[in-house]
Amino acid sequence: MSSEVQSRVRLDIDLAASGRQAGYLRAPLSRNTSGWGTVEIPIVSVKNGSGPTILFTGGVHGDEYEGQIAVSRLARSLDPGAVQGQVIMIPALNMPAVMNDTRLSPVDNRDMNRCFPGNPRGTFSEMLAHFIDAVVLPHVDVSVDLHTCGHSGDSALSTNMHYMGDKATREKTMAAAAAFGAPFNVVFWGVDEGATLTSAVERRGILSVGTELGGWGRVNVEGVRIADRGLQNVMRHFQVIEGTPETQQRDGAAATGNRRVRDQPASSLAPAGGLSEPRNVVGKACRTAELAGLLHFVEDVDRAPVEVRYRRDGIMWMSAGPGRVQRGDVVAVLMEDYDDKLAAG
Ligand SMILES: [Zn+2]
C-alpha cells in the first residue's frame, strides 16, 4: 500500500494474511554506535474467517504497565481457531519509552499520545504515530488503547471515551465500553487537542475505547485482572470469539457505571508547588469545597500549608501521583453521574 511505502517503519508481517503471525515493526533509529540501528516493536495478528478487526494497544506511555501485561498475554495465547475476524495486538507500542520506564520517549522527549496523526519524516515518536495512523488503522474497525495514569497519578479503574455527537456512534461506543466491564466508564469532553491516538482513530470513523487502569508507577493487581477480562469481553462483544461478556463488579453491581468529566471544575489544581498530601483516594465520593489535600512547604517550617478543595461533588477518578507537585498540576479529577439527556448541555 502506498502509505506503507512512505513510512520509514517496516512491518514484517502481512496484516491481510490469515492465521497467527508474530513479527515486528522495525523503526529506524540512528545512534552513535549503530547508524543503521532499528527499534523492534512486537506485533501479533490473529486472523481467521470473517468478522471485524480489533486493535489492542499497550505501552503508548512507557510507565503504564497493566495494558502491556494484558495485551502481551493475549498475544501469546489467542488461538486462531477460536477467532472469527482479526485481532491485532501491539503490547508495547512506544518501545523506547517502555524500556526507559517513562511516559515520554527518551529518543525525542515527546509524548507519543500528543503526536498523532504523526509525520513520516518527523521525530521518532511522530514517525511511529504516522505508521499507526496510515498503515495499521486502515485495517481496523475497533480500537482499544490501554492506559493508566503512570507516574502522574492514580485512576479509578475505568474505560473512557469522548462524547461522540452522533448518537448511534455514541451508543455503539458506550456498549463496547460496557462490555469491557471496568467498574466505571468515563465520557469526557474538551480535554483533548486532537493529537491523541483516540482522535486519530475517531477521525477514521473507527470505534474507540480507552482505559485508565491504575498508575502511581506500580502494577495495579485489580487493574490487570480488569484488563485481561476486558480484552476477552471486547472480543466476545464483537463476536470475534464466542461467549458473553462478564461484567459482574466486585461491589455487587452487575455492570459498569457511566460517569462524565465535562469541564474545568472537575479538576482541582495545585495553586503552588509543594509537597502534596492528598486527603482521598480514587473511587471515593467527594463534596464541593471539601478538603482535597494540603500543600506543604517543608523547606519553611513556619509557613502554613495551603489547602486545596474540590470544586464540585463527584467520585474521584484521578489523583495526583508524585508527592512533590508543581503549581498548576492536577491533584484530583472528579467524575459526575452520566445522563445522556443532559450530556450535551
Ligand atoms: Zn497513558
Short mmCIF file of C-alpha atoms and ligand atoms in Angstrom, two decimals:
data_model
loop_
_atom_site.label_atom_id
_atom_site.label_comp_id
_atom_site.label_asym_id
_atom_site.label_seq_id
_atom_site.Cartn_x
_atom_site.Cartn_y
_atom_site.Cartn_z
CA MET A 1 0.00 0.00 0.00
CA SER A 2 1.26 3.44 -0.81
CA SER A 3 1.05 4.78 2.75
CA GLU A 4 3.35 1.95 3.87
CA VAL A 5 5.88 2.91 1.21
CA GLN A 6 6.02 6.44 2.62
CA SER A 7 6.74 5.25 6.14
CA ARG A 8 10.28 4.61 7.30
CA VAL A 9 8.91 1.92 9.63
CA ARG A 10 8.97 -1.61 8.20
CA LEU A 11 6.35 -4.20 9.08
CA ASP A 12 7.47 -7.80 8.64
CA ILE A 13 4.02 -9.42 8.83
CA ASP A 14 1.12 -9.15 6.37
CA LEU A 15 -1.93 -7.74 8.14
CA ALA A 16 -4.15 -9.10 5.33
CA ALA A 17 -2.99 -12.71 5.83
CA SER A 18 -4.86 -15.37 7.81
CA GLY A 19 -3.53 -17.35 10.77
CA ARG A 20 -1.28 -16.24 13.61
CA GLN A 21 1.59 -14.02 12.63
CA ALA A 22 4.11 -12.66 15.11
CA GLY A 23 6.66 -10.12 13.98
CA TYR A 24 7.91 -6.60 14.47
CA LEU A 25 7.52 -3.03 13.45
CA ARG A 26 11.12 -2.08 12.72
CA ALA A 27 11.62 1.62 13.27
CA PRO A 28 14.95 3.11 12.22
CA LEU A 29 16.90 4.85 14.95
CA SER A 30 20.39 6.08 14.14
CA ARG A 31 22.72 6.07 17.14
CA ASN A 32 26.41 6.91 17.58
CA THR A 33 27.16 3.20 17.86
CA SER A 34 24.67 1.97 15.23
CA GLY A 35 23.98 4.28 12.31
CA TRP A 36 21.51 1.80 10.79
CA GLY A 37 20.04 0.69 14.11
CA THR A 38 16.38 -0.17 14.48
CA VAL A 39 13.90 -0.35 17.36
CA GLU A 40 11.90 -3.60 17.18
CA ILE A 41 8.31 -3.36 18.36
CA PRO A 42 6.40 -6.66 18.66
CA ILE A 43 3.11 -7.02 16.77
CA VAL A 44 0.90 -10.11 16.60
CA SER A 45 -2.01 -10.56 14.21
CA VAL A 46 -4.52 -13.40 14.59
CA LYS A 47 -6.95 -13.61 11.67
CA ASN A 48 -9.47 -16.24 10.73
CA GLY A 49 -12.70 -16.32 8.75
CA SER A 50 -14.75 -13.17 8.53
CA GLY A 51 -15.56 -10.59 11.20
CA PRO A 52 -14.39 -7.25 12.50
CA THR A 53 -10.77 -6.29 13.17
CA ILE A 54 -9.92 -5.23 16.72
CA LEU A 55 -6.68 -3.40 17.59
CA PHE A 56 -5.36 -3.71 21.17
CA THR A 57 -2.51 -1.36 22.08
CA GLY A 58 -0.50 -1.01 25.28
CA GLY A 59 2.57 0.98 26.17
CA VAL A 60 1.78 4.19 24.30
CA HIS A 61 3.11 5.60 27.56
CA GLY A 62 6.06 3.57 28.79
CA ASP A 63 5.30 3.65 32.53
CA GLU A 64 1.75 2.27 32.24
CA TYR A 65 2.00 -1.45 32.81
CA GLU A 66 -1.37 -3.16 33.02
CA GLY A 67 -2.09 -2.93 29.27
CA GLN A 68 1.42 -4.08 28.37
CA ILE A 69 0.93 -7.18 30.52
CA ALA A 70 -2.60 -7.98 29.36
CA VAL A 71 -2.01 -7.41 25.63
CA SER A 72 1.24 -9.44 25.78
CA ARG A 73 -0.58 -12.29 27.50
CA LEU A 74 -3.34 -12.28 24.89
CA ALA A 75 -0.79 -12.07 22.05
CA ARG A 76 0.88 -15.26 23.32
CA SER A 77 -2.31 -17.20 23.92
CA LEU A 78 -5.02 -16.27 21.41
CA ASP A 79 -5.95 -19.33 19.33
CA PRO A 80 -6.59 -18.53 15.65
CA GLY A 81 -9.12 -21.37 15.54
CA ALA A 82 -11.25 -19.53 18.13
CA VAL A 83 -11.31 -16.26 16.16
CA GLN A 84 -13.79 -15.02 13.58
CA GLY A 85 -12.31 -11.78 12.28
CA GLN A 86 -8.94 -10.35 13.28
CA VAL A 87 -7.16 -9.22 16.41
CA ILE A 88 -4.04 -7.05 16.03
CA MET A 89 -2.02 -6.72 19.23
CA ILE A 90 0.81 -4.25 19.91
CA PRO A 91 1.59 -4.63 23.64
CA ALA A 92 4.43 -2.10 23.89
CA LEU A 93 3.92 0.42 21.13
CA ASN A 94 6.22 3.18 22.37
CA MET A 95 9.14 0.79 22.91
CA PRO A 96 11.83 3.38 23.73
CA ALA A 97 9.59 4.83 26.49
CA VAL A 98 8.64 1.33 27.67
CA MET A 99 12.28 0.27 28.07
CA ASN A 100 13.06 3.63 29.71
CA ASP A 101 10.02 3.25 32.04
CA THR A 102 8.83 6.78 31.31
CA ARG A 103 5.77 8.48 29.87
CA LEU A 104 7.81 10.43 27.31
CA SER A 105 10.11 8.87 24.74
CA PRO A 106 13.79 9.26 25.68
CA VAL A 107 14.58 9.49 21.94
CA ASP A 108 12.85 12.81 21.27
CA ASN A 109 11.37 13.74 24.65
CA ARG A 110 7.88 13.62 23.13
CA ASP A 111 4.61 12.22 24.46
CA MET A 112 3.62 9.84 21.65
CA ASN A 113 -0.04 10.39 22.54
CA ARG A 114 0.39 14.04 21.53
CA CYS A 115 1.97 13.19 18.15
CA PHE A 116 -0.95 11.87 16.07
CA PRO A 117 -1.58 11.76 13.14
CA GLY A 118 2.21 11.90 13.02
CA ASN A 119 4.75 12.61 10.33
CA PRO A 120 6.78 10.00 8.41
CA ARG A 121 9.73 12.41 8.27
CA GLY A 122 9.30 13.77 11.79
CA THR A 123 10.86 12.80 15.11
CA PHE A 124 10.89 9.15 16.21
CA SER A 125 7.54 9.43 18.05
CA GLU A 126 5.96 11.28 15.12
CA MET A 127 7.24 8.63 12.69
CA LEU A 128 5.75 5.87 14.83
CA ALA A 129 2.42 7.70 15.22
CA HIS A 130 2.23 8.17 11.46
CA PHE A 131 2.82 4.46 10.88
CA ILE A 132 -0.02 3.50 13.21
CA ASP A 133 -2.37 6.06 11.65
CA ALA A 134 -1.51 5.49 7.99
CA VAL A 135 -0.66 1.79 7.87
CA VAL A 136 -2.37 -0.01 10.77
CA LEU A 137 -5.60 1.91 11.34
CA PRO A 138 -6.97 1.41 7.79
CA HIS A 139 -7.32 -2.31 8.70
CA VAL A 140 -9.13 -1.63 11.99
CA ASP A 141 -12.83 -1.48 12.99
CA VAL A 142 -12.43 -1.22 16.78
CA SER A 143 -9.52 0.22 18.79
CA VAL A 144 -8.94 -0.37 22.50
CA ASP A 145 -5.94 1.62 23.77
CA LEU A 146 -4.93 0.69 27.31
CA HIS A 147 -3.57 3.38 29.62
CA THR A 148 -3.12 4.14 33.30
CA CYS A 149 -2.06 7.37 34.99
CA GLY A 150 1.56 6.21 35.02
CA HIS A 151 3.74 8.19 37.40
CA SER A 152 1.50 11.26 37.10
CA GLY A 153 -1.35 9.84 39.18
CA ASP A 154 -3.68 7.04 40.08
CA SER A 155 -7.03 6.33 38.47
CA ALA A 156 -10.26 4.62 39.40
CA LEU A 157 -10.37 1.52 37.18
CA SER A 158 -12.24 2.70 34.13
CA THR A 159 -12.78 2.75 30.43
CA ASN A 160 -13.13 6.15 28.80
CA MET A 161 -14.41 7.67 25.60
CA HIS A 162 -15.01 11.03 24.02
CA TYR A 163 -18.57 12.32 23.97
CA MET A 164 -19.50 11.48 20.37
CA GLY A 165 -22.04 13.92 18.94
CA ASP A 166 -23.53 11.27 16.68
CA LYS A 167 -25.99 9.33 18.83
CA ALA A 168 -25.53 5.98 17.05
CA THR A 169 -21.73 6.19 17.35
CA ARG A 170 -22.03 7.23 21.00
CA GLU A 171 -24.30 4.30 21.81
CA LYS A 172 -22.07 1.80 19.99
CA THR A 173 -19.03 3.11 21.85
CA MET A 174 -20.81 3.03 25.21
CA ALA A 175 -21.92 -0.54 24.52
CA ALA A 176 -18.33 -1.58 23.77
CA ALA A 177 -17.10 0.16 26.94
CA ALA A 178 -19.84 -1.54 28.97
CA ALA A 179 -18.76 -4.87 27.51
CA PHE A 180 -15.16 -4.23 28.61
CA GLY A 181 -16.58 -4.27 32.11
CA ALA A 182 -14.41 -1.90 34.16
CA PRO A 183 -16.06 -0.51 37.32
CA PHE A 184 -16.53 2.89 35.62
CA ASN A 185 -16.85 4.25 32.08
CA VAL A 186 -15.97 7.95 31.80
CA VAL A 187 -17.41 10.02 28.96
CA PHE A 188 -15.39 13.19 28.57
CA TRP A 189 -15.37 16.47 26.73
CA GLY A 190 -12.86 19.08 25.77
CA VAL A 191 -9.69 17.67 27.30
CA ASP A 192 -8.02 16.64 24.08
CA GLU A 193 -6.22 18.63 21.43
CA GLY A 194 -6.72 16.15 18.62
CA ALA A 195 -3.21 14.71 18.70
CA THR A 196 -4.02 11.53 20.62
CA LEU A 197 -4.34 8.03 19.22
CA THR A 198 -8.02 8.18 20.19
CA SER A 199 -8.54 11.25 18.00
CA ALA A 200 -6.71 9.63 15.06
CA VAL A 201 -8.91 6.56 15.45
CA GLU A 202 -12.09 8.64 15.57
CA ARG A 203 -11.08 10.70 12.51
CA ARG A 204 -11.07 7.44 10.57
CA GLY A 205 -14.56 6.52 11.78
CA ILE A 206 -13.20 3.66 13.90
CA LEU A 207 -14.85 2.84 17.23
CA SER A 208 -12.53 3.88 20.07
CA VAL A 209 -12.37 2.86 23.73
CA GLY A 210 -9.59 3.89 26.12
CA THR A 211 -8.80 2.75 29.64
CA GLU A 212 -7.31 4.11 32.84
CA LEU A 213 -6.43 1.09 34.97
CA GLY A 214 -4.19 2.33 37.75
CA GLY A 215 -0.98 4.32 37.94
CA TRP A 216 1.38 5.54 40.64
CA GLY A 217 4.27 3.74 38.97
CA ARG A 218 3.17 0.31 40.17
CA VAL A 219 1.26 -2.61 38.68
CA ASN A 220 -2.33 -2.49 39.92
CA VAL A 221 -3.35 -6.10 40.62
CA GLU A 222 -7.05 -5.46 40.08
CA GLY A 223 -6.20 -3.30 37.04
CA VAL A 224 -4.51 -6.29 35.39
CA ARG A 225 -7.49 -8.51 36.16
CA ILE A 226 -9.89 -5.98 34.65
CA ALA A 227 -7.61 -5.56 31.61
CA ASP A 228 -7.34 -9.31 30.96
CA ARG A 229 -11.09 -9.73 31.33
CA GLY A 230 -11.81 -6.60 29.32
CA LEU A 231 -9.88 -7.79 26.26
CA GLN A 232 -11.77 -11.09 26.31
CA ASN A 233 -15.05 -9.23 26.85
CA VAL A 234 -14.50 -6.88 23.89
CA MET A 235 -13.71 -9.83 21.60
CA ARG A 236 -16.90 -11.54 22.81
CA HIS A 237 -18.98 -8.37 22.38
CA PHE A 238 -17.97 -8.10 18.72
CA GLN A 239 -18.40 -11.88 18.26
CA VAL A 240 -14.74 -12.27 17.32
CA ILE A 241 -14.65 -15.08 19.91
CA GLU A 242 -17.59 -16.98 21.37
CA GLY A 243 -19.18 -16.13 24.68
CA THR A 244 -20.92 -13.37 26.58
CA PRO A 245 -19.04 -10.52 28.31
CA GLU A 246 -18.62 -10.98 32.08
CA THR A 247 -19.27 -7.61 33.68
CA GLN A 248 -20.03 -8.51 37.30
CA GLN A 249 -18.35 -5.98 39.61
CA ARG A 250 -16.65 -6.59 42.96
CA ASP A 251 -19.17 -4.35 44.76
CA GLY A 252 -22.06 -6.50 43.52
CA ALA A 253 -23.08 -4.21 40.66
CA ALA A 254 -23.97 -6.12 37.52
CA ALA A 255 -22.33 -3.68 35.14
CA THR A 256 -20.07 -0.70 34.55
CA GLY A 257 -21.26 2.65 35.92
CA ASN A 258 -21.28 5.52 33.41
CA ARG A 259 -19.78 8.82 34.57
CA ARG A 260 -18.82 12.07 32.88
CA VAL A 261 -15.99 14.59 33.08
CA ARG A 262 -17.03 17.66 31.21
CA ASP A 263 -15.40 20.89 32.33
CA GLN A 264 -12.72 22.62 34.36
CA PRO A 265 -14.39 22.43 37.81
CA ALA A 266 -13.91 18.64 37.63
CA SER A 267 -10.22 19.25 38.31
CA SER A 268 -8.50 20.65 41.37
CA LEU A 269 -5.14 22.24 40.61
CA ALA A 270 -2.18 22.87 42.86
CA PRO A 271 -2.07 26.67 43.45
CA ALA A 272 1.62 26.42 44.33
CA GLY A 273 4.49 23.99 44.05
CA GLY A 274 4.91 21.91 47.19
CA LEU A 275 4.63 18.56 48.87
CA SER A 276 1.13 17.24 48.23
CA GLU A 277 -0.79 15.47 50.99
CA PRO A 278 -3.99 14.04 49.42
CA ARG A 279 -6.99 13.51 51.70
CA ASN A 280 -8.74 10.97 49.50
CA VAL A 281 -8.16 8.07 47.12
CA VAL A 282 -9.64 7.24 43.72
CA GLY A 283 -13.14 5.78 43.73
CA LYS A 284 -14.24 7.78 46.81
CA ALA A 285 -17.22 10.13 46.81
CA CYS A 286 -16.18 13.78 47.40
CA ARG A 287 -18.12 17.00 48.06
CA THR A 288 -17.79 20.56 46.78
CA ALA A 289 -15.41 22.61 48.98
CA GLU A 290 -14.32 19.52 50.90
CA LEU A 291 -10.58 19.39 51.55
CA ALA A 292 -8.86 17.59 48.64
CA GLY A 293 -5.47 17.89 50.26
CA LEU A 294 -2.75 20.11 51.65
CA LEU A 295 0.36 21.51 50.03
CA HIS A 296 3.25 21.59 52.48
CA PHE A 297 6.36 23.78 52.33
CA VAL A 298 8.70 21.69 54.43
CA GLU A 299 11.66 23.88 53.49
CA ASP A 300 9.99 26.67 55.52
CA VAL A 301 8.54 25.07 58.62
CA ASP A 302 6.85 28.31 59.76
CA ARG A 303 4.82 28.59 56.57
CA ALA A 304 1.28 27.21 56.89
CA PRO A 305 0.19 24.56 54.37
CA VAL A 306 -2.11 25.65 51.51
CA GLU A 307 -5.49 23.98 51.34
CA VAL A 308 -6.76 22.55 48.05
CA ARG A 309 -10.51 21.97 47.81
CA TYR A 310 -12.81 20.10 45.43
CA ARG A 311 -14.76 22.30 43.06
CA ARG A 312 -17.80 20.03 42.74
CA ASP A 313 -19.42 16.85 44.03
CA GLY A 314 -18.28 13.63 42.41
CA ILE A 315 -16.31 10.43 42.66
CA MET A 316 -12.55 10.77 42.41
CA TRP A 317 -11.40 9.50 39.00
CA MET A 318 -7.78 10.58 39.16
CA SER A 319 -5.50 11.60 41.97
CA ALA A 320 -2.02 13.11 41.93
CA GLY A 321 0.90 10.73 41.67
CA PRO A 322 4.11 12.22 42.99
CA GLY A 323 4.31 13.71 46.45
CA ARG A 324 6.03 16.81 45.09
CA VAL A 325 3.84 18.72 42.66
CA GLN A 326 4.29 21.90 40.68
CA ARG A 327 1.96 24.88 40.50
CA GLY A 328 -0.83 24.11 38.01
CA ASP A 329 -0.56 20.32 38.32
CA VAL A 330 -3.84 18.44 38.56
CA VAL A 331 -4.16 16.90 42.02
CA ALA A 332 -7.71 15.49 41.67
CA VAL A 333 -10.27 14.89 38.91
CA LEU A 334 -13.85 14.15 39.91
CA MET A 335 -16.44 12.40 37.74
CA GLU A 336 -20.17 13.11 37.84
CA ASP A 337 -23.10 10.83 37.10
CA TYR A 338 -23.71 10.46 33.39
CA ASP A 339 -27.09 11.41 31.97
CA ASP A 340 -27.36 11.22 28.21
CA LYS A 341 -30.21 13.76 28.19
CA LEU A 342 -28.05 16.33 29.96
CA ALA A 343 -24.87 15.22 28.31
CA ALA A 344 -24.64 17.77 25.52
CA GLY A 345 -25.90 20.69 27.62
ZN ZN B 1 -1.24 6.94 29.20
#
